[in-house]
Coordinates of C-alpha atoms in Angstrom, one line a residue:
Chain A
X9 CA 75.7 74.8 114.7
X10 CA 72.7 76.4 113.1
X11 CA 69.3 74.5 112.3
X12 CA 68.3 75.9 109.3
X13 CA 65.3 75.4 107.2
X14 CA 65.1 75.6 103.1
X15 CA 62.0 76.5 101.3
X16 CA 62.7 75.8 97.6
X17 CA 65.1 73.3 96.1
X18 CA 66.5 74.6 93.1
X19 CA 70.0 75.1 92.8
X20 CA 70.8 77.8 95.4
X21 CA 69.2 75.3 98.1
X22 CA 71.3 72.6 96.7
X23 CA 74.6 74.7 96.7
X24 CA 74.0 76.5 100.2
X25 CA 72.8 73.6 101.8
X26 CA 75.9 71.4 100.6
X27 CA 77.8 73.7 102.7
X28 CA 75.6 73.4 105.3
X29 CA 75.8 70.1 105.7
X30 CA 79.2 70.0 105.5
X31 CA 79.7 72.7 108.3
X32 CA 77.6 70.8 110.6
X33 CA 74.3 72.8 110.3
X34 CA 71.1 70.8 110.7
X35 CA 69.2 71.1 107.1
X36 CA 65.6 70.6 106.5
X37 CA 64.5 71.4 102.8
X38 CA 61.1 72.1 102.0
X39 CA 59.4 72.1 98.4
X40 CA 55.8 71.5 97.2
X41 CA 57.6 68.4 95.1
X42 CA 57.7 65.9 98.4
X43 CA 59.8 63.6 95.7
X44 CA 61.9 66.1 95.0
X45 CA 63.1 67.1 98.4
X46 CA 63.3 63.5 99.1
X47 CA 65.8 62.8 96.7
X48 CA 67.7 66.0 97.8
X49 CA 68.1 65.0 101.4
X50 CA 69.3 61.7 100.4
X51 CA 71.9 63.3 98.1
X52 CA 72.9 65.2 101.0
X53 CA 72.4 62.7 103.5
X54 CA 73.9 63.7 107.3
X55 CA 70.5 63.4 108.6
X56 CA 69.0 66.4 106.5
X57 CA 65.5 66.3 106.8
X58 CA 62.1 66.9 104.7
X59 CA 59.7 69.3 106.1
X60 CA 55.7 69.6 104.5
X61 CA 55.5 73.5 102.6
X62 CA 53.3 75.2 104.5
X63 CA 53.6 73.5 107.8
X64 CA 56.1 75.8 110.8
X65 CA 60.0 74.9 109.7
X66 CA 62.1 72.9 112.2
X67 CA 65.0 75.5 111.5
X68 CA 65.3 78.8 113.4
X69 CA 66.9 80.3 110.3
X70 CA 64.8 79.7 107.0
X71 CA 66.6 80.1 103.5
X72 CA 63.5 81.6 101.3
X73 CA 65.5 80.0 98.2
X74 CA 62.6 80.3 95.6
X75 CA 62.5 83.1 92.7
X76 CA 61.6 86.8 93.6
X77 CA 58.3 86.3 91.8
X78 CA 57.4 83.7 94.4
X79 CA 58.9 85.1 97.4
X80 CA 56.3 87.1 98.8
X81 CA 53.1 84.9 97.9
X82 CA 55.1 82.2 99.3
X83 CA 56.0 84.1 102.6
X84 CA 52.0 85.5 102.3
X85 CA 51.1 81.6 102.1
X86 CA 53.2 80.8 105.5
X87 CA 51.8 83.2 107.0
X88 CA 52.1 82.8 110.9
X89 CA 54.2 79.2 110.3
X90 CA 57.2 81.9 109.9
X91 CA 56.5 83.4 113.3
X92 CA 59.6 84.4 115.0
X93 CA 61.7 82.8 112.4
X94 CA 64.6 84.2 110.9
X95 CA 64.1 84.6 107.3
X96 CA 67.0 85.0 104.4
X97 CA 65.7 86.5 101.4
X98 CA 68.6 85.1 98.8
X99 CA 66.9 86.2 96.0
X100 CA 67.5 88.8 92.8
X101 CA 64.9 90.7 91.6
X102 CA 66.5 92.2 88.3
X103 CA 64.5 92.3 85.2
X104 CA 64.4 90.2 82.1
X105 CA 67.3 91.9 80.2
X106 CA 69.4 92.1 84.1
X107 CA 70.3 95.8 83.7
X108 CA 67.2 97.1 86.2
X109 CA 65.4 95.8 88.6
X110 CA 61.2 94.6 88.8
X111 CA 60.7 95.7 92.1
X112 CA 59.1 99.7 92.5
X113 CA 61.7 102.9 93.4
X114 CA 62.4 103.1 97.0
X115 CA 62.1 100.2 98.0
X116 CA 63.7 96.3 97.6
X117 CA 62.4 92.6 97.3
X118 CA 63.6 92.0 100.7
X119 CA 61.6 95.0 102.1
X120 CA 58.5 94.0 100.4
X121 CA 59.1 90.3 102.1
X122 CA 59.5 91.7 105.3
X123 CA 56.4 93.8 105.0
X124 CA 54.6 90.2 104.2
X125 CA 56.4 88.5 107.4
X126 CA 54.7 87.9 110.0
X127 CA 55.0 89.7 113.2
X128 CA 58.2 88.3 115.3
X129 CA 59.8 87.0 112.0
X130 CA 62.7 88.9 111.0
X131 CA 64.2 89.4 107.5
X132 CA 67.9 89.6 106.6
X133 CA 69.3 89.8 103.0
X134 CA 72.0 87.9 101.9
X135 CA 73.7 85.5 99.3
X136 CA 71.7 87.0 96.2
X137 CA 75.4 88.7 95.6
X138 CA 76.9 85.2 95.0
X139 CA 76.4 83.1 92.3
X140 CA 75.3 79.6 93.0
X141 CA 77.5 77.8 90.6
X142 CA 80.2 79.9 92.7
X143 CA 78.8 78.8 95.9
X144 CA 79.9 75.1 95.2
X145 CA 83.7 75.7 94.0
X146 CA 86.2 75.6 96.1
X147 CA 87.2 79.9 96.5
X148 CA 87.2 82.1 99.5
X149 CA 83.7 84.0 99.0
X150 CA 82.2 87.1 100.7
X151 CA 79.1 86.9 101.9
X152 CA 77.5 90.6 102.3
X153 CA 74.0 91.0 104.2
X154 CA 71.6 93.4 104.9
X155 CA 69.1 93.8 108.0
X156 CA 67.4 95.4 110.7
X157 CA 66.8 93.0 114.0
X158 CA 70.9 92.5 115.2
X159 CA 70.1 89.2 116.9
X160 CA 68.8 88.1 113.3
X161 CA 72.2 89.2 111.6
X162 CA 74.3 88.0 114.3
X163 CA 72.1 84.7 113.4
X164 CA 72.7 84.7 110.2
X165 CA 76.5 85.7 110.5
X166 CA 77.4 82.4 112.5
X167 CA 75.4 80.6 109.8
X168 CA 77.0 81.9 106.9
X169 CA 80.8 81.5 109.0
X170 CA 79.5 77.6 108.9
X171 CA 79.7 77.8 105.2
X172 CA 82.9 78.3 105.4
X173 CA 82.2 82.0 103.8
X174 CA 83.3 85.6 104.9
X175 CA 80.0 87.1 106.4
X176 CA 80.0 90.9 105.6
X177 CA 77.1 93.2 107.3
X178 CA 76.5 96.3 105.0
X179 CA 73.7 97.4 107.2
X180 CA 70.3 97.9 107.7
X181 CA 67.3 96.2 105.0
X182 CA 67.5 99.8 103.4
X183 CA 70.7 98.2 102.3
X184 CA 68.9 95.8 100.5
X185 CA 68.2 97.8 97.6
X186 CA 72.2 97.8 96.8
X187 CA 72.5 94.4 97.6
X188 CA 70.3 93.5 95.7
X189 CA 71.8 95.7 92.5
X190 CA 74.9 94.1 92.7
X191 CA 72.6 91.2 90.5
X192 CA 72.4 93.3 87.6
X193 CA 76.0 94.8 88.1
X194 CA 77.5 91.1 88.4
X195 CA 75.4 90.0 85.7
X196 CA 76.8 93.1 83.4
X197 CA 80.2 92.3 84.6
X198 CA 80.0 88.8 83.6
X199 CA 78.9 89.8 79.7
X200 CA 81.2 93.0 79.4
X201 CA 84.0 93.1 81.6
X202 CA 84.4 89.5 82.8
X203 CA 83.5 87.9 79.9
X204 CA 83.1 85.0 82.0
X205 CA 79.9 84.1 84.5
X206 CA 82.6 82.7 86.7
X207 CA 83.1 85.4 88.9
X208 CA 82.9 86.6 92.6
X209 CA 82.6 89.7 94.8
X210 CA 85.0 90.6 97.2
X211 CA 86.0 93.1 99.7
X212 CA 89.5 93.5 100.2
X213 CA 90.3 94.6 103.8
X214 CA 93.2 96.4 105.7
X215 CA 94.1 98.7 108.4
Chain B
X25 CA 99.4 107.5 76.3
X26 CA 96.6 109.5 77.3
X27 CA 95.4 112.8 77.8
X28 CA 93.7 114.1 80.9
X29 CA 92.1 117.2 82.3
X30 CA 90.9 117.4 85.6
X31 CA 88.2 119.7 86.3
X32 CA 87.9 120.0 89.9
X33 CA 91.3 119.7 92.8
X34 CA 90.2 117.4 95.5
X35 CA 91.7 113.9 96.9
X36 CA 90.5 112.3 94.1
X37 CA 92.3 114.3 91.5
X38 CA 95.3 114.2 93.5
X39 CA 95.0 110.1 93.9
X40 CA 94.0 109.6 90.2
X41 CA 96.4 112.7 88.8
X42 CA 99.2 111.1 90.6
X43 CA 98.7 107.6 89.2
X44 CA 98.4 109.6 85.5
X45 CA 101.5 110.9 85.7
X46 CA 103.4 107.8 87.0
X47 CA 101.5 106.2 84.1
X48 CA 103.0 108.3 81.8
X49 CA 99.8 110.2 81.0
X50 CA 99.4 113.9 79.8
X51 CA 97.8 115.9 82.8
X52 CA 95.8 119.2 83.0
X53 CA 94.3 120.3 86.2
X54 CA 91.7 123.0 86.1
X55 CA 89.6 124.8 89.0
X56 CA 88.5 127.7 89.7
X57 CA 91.3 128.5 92.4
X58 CA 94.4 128.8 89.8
X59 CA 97.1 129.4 92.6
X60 CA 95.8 125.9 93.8
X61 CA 95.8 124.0 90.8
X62 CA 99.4 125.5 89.9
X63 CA 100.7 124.1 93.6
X64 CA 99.4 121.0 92.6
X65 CA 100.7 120.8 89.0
X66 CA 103.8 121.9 91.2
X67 CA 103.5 118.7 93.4
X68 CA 103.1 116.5 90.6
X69 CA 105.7 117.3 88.0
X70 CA 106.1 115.6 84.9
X71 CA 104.6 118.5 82.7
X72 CA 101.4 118.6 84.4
X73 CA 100.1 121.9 83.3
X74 CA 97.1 124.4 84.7
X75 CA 94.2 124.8 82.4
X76 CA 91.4 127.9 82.9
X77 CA 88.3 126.9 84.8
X78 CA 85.2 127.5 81.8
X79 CA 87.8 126.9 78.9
X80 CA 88.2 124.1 76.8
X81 CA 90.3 121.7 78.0
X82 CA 93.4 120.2 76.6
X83 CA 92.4 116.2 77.5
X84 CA 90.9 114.5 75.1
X85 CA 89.1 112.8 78.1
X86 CA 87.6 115.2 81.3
X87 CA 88.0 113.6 84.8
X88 CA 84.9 115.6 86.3
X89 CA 86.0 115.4 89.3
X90 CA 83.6 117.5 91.8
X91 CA 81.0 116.2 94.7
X92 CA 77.8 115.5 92.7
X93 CA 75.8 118.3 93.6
X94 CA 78.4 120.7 91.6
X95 CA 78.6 118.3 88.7
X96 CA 75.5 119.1 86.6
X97 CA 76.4 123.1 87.2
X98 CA 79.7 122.9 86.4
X99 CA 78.7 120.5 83.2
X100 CA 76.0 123.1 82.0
X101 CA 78.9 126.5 82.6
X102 CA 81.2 124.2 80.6
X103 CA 78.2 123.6 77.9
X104 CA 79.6 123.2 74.2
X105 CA 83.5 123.8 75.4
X106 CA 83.2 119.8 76.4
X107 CA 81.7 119.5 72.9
X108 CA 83.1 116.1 72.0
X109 CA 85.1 115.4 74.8
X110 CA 84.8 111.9 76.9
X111 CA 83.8 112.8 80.1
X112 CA 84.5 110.7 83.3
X113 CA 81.7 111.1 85.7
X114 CA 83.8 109.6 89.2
X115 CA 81.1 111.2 91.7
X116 CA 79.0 109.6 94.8
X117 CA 75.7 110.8 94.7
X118 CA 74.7 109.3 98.5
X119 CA 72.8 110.9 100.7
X120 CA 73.5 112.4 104.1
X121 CA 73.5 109.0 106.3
X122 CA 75.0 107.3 103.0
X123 CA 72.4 104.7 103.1
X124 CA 70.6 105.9 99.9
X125 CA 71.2 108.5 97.0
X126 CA 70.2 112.1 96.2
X127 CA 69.0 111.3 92.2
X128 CA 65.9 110.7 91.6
X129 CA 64.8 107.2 91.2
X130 CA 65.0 105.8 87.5
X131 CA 68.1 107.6 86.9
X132 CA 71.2 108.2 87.9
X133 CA 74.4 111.0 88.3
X134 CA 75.8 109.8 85.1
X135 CA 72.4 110.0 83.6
X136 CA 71.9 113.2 84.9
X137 CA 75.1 114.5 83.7
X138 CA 74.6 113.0 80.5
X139 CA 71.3 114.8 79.8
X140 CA 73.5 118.0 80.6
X141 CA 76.8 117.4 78.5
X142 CA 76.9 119.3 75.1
X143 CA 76.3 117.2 71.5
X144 CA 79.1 115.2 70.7
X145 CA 80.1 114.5 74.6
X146 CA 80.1 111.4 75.9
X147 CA 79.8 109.9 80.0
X148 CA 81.2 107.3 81.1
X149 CA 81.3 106.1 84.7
X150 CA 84.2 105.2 87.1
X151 CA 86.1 105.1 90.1
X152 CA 83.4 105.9 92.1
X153 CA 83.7 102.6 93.8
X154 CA 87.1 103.1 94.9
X155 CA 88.0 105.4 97.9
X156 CA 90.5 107.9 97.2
X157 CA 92.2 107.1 100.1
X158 CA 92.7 103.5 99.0
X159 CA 93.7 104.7 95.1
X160 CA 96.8 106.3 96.5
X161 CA 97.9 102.8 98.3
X162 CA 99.9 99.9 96.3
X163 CA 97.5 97.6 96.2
X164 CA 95.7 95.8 93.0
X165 CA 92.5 97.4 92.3
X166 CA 89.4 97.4 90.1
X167 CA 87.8 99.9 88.8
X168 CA 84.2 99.5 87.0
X169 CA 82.9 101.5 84.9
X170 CA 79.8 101.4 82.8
X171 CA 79.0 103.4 79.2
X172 CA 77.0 103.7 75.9
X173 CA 79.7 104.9 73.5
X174 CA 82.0 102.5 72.4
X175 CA 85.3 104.3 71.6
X176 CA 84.7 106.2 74.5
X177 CA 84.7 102.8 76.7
X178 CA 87.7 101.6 75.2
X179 CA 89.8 105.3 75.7
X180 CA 88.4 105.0 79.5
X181 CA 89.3 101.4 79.9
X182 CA 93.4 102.2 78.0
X183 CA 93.0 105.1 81.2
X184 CA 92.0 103.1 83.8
X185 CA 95.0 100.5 82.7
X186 CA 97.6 103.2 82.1
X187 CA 96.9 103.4 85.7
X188 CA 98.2 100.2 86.9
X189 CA 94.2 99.4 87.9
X190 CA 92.0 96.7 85.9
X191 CA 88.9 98.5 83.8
X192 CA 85.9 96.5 83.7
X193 CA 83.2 97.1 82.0
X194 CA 79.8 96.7 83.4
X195 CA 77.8 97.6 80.6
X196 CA 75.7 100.9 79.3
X197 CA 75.2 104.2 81.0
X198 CA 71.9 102.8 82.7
X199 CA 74.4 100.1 85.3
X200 CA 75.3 103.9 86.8
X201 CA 72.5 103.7 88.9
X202 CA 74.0 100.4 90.3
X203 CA 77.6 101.6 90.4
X204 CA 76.4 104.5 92.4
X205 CA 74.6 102.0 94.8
X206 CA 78.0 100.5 95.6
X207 CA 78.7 103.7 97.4
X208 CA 76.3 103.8 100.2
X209 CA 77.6 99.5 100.3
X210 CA 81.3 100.5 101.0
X211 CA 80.7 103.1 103.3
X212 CA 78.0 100.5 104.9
X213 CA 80.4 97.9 104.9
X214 CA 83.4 100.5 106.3
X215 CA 80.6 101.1 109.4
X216 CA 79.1 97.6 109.8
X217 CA 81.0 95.0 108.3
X218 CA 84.5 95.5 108.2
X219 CA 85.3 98.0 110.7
X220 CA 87.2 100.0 108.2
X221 CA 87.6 102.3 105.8
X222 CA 90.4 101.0 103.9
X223 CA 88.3 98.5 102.0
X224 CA 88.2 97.8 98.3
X225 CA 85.7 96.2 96.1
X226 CA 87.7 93.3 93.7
X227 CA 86.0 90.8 91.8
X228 CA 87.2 87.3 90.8
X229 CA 87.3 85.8 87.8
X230 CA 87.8 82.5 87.0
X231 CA 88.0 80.2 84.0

C-alpha cells in the first residue's frame, strides 16, 4: 500500500486517484479550493483525506498533478514541506499548437522541478504519457517513468502496480525529455493517424 | 504495388526489403559494395534487382537506409539524382549512451536531411521506432511516421501497409524530433524496464 499525496485536483488527480483508491493506497488531495478537495474526497470516499496547500503532505509519494506552468512555482512555494518526499511530475509541457515543447533545449519540465525540489526530495516522471480520460477506462495501460534516486522509482513502481497499470522504467530524468515528447507525438497521433483521442501507449514485450 | 530502392545494405534493409518483396513490392538495393548488394538481391528473389551507388534510382520512393551520421553525405553525393523522389529517412540519431541525440536541438535528422535533399524531394520519417530485429518477427506492428508533403504521406503509408504493418501518421516533418526521441526510450526501456530487447512500441486505439 502506498500513501500518496495529490497536489491539484483536476482531472488527472481525479482519474489517478480513483485507482488509487481502489488499489488500496491511502489518498490525500490537496488544492488551494478547500471546497473543492472536499467534495473530491467524498466522491472518492475510502477515507481519502484533505490536506492544507502549502502545509508538509501526509503521503510519502506526492502526485504534482497541476499544469507545467504551475509546476515549478508550486514546488518553489513548498519549498522544504516536500523535504524527502517523493515527487511525480505527471505533467506535459508541449506548446500551444502540441507539435513542440515550452520548456528550453537540453533540458525537461521534470528536470527544471527537480532543480526547484528541495534537498532529500526526489523527482520521478511518469503518467504524462497516458491520457487521463484513458486512465479511467477499463484497458491494460503502460505506465513508462523516468528518474534518477532507485529507491524513488522502485516507489513509484509499486504505486503505479496498485493502479492496476504496467510500470515501465525508461531510465534516468534525462529520460524525461522523451517522456515527455511522447505528449506532442500522442497528441499528433490522435489528429493524424488515430483520428481518435482515444488512444494508448504500449510496449509489447517478448523473449 | 510499390517501388522501392534501398540505398544502403544493413539489417534494416534486409528486415524491410524482405517484407517488400513478400508484399509484392518492386525492390532495388544499392550500396556502394555491388558484390553485396547482388548476394542480397540473390537472397531475396522475386526480381529484386542491384542499382549503382550515386545513380538514380529506380524507386519512386528511397529507403535511406544508412546510420545517421552517413545520411546527410550520402544525401548531398546523391544531390539532384533524388530530384523528386520520396525519400524515407528510417535513421536513429542517438548518441553514444543512447540517452540523448547527436542533432542539434530545434531540429532534427529528418530536418537535417531535408535541408540537404535536392528540389522536388521530399522526407518523410519512419521505422525508426521499430528494431530491425523485431521487423523480421511475425508479430503486429506499428510504424509512425511523420511528414509535410501530402502525396508523399499517403505513397509512405500504401508502403508501410503493403508491408503487413499499420502506418500512422503523426503529423509534419517537425514530430521527427519526437520520433527520434523514441529511440533512446526503447533502448532505455530494453535496459531498464523491460529487460529486453525484443520490445515494440504499439498504440491503441479505441472508439
Amino acid at each position: 500500500m502506498s500513501s500518496i499525496s495529490f497536489i491539484g485536483l483536476g482531472g488527472m488527480t481525479h482519474a489517478i486517484a480513483s485507482r488509487a483508491v481502489a488499489g488500496g493506497d491511502s489518498v490525500e488531495l490537496i488544492g488551494r479550493d478547500a471546497a473543492k478537495a472536499k467534495g473530491l474526497a467524498a466522491e472518492l470516499g475510502a477515507g481519502a483525506t484533505v490536506g492544507t496547500f502549502g502545509a508538509v503532505p501526509v503521503g510519502d509519494i506526492v502526485v504534482l498533478a497541476v499544469p507545467y506552468t504551475s509546476a515549478v512555482p508550486v514546488v518553489a512555494q513548498y519549498g522544504d514541506a516536500l523535504a524527502g518526499k517523493v515527487i511525480i511530475d505527471i505533467s506535459n509541457t508541449f506548446d500551444a499548437d502540441a507539435t513542440g515543447v515550452v520548456t528550453p533545449e537540453g533540458t525537461s519540465g521534470a528536470q527544471e522541478i527537480a532543480k526547484t525540489a528541495p534537498a532529500g526530495a526526489h523527482v520521478v516522471k511518469a503518467f504524462n504519457t497516458v491520457f487521463g480520460h484513458v486512465l479511467v477506462q477499463e484497458r491494460p495501460l503502460d505506465v513508462l517513468f523516468a528518474g534518477d534516486d532507485a529507491q524513488a522509482k522502485a516507489d513509484v513502481s509499486a504505486f503505479i502496480a496498485s493502479l492496476g497499470l504496467r510500470p515501465l522504467d525508461v531510465g534516468g530524468l534525462e529520460m524525461a525529455r522523451w517522456l515527455e515528447g511522447i505528449g506532442p507525438l500522442l497528441m499528433g497521433l490522435a489528429r493524424n493517424g488515430a483520428g481518435t483521442f482515444d488512444i494508448a501507449l504500449g510496449v509489447d514485450l517478448r523473449g
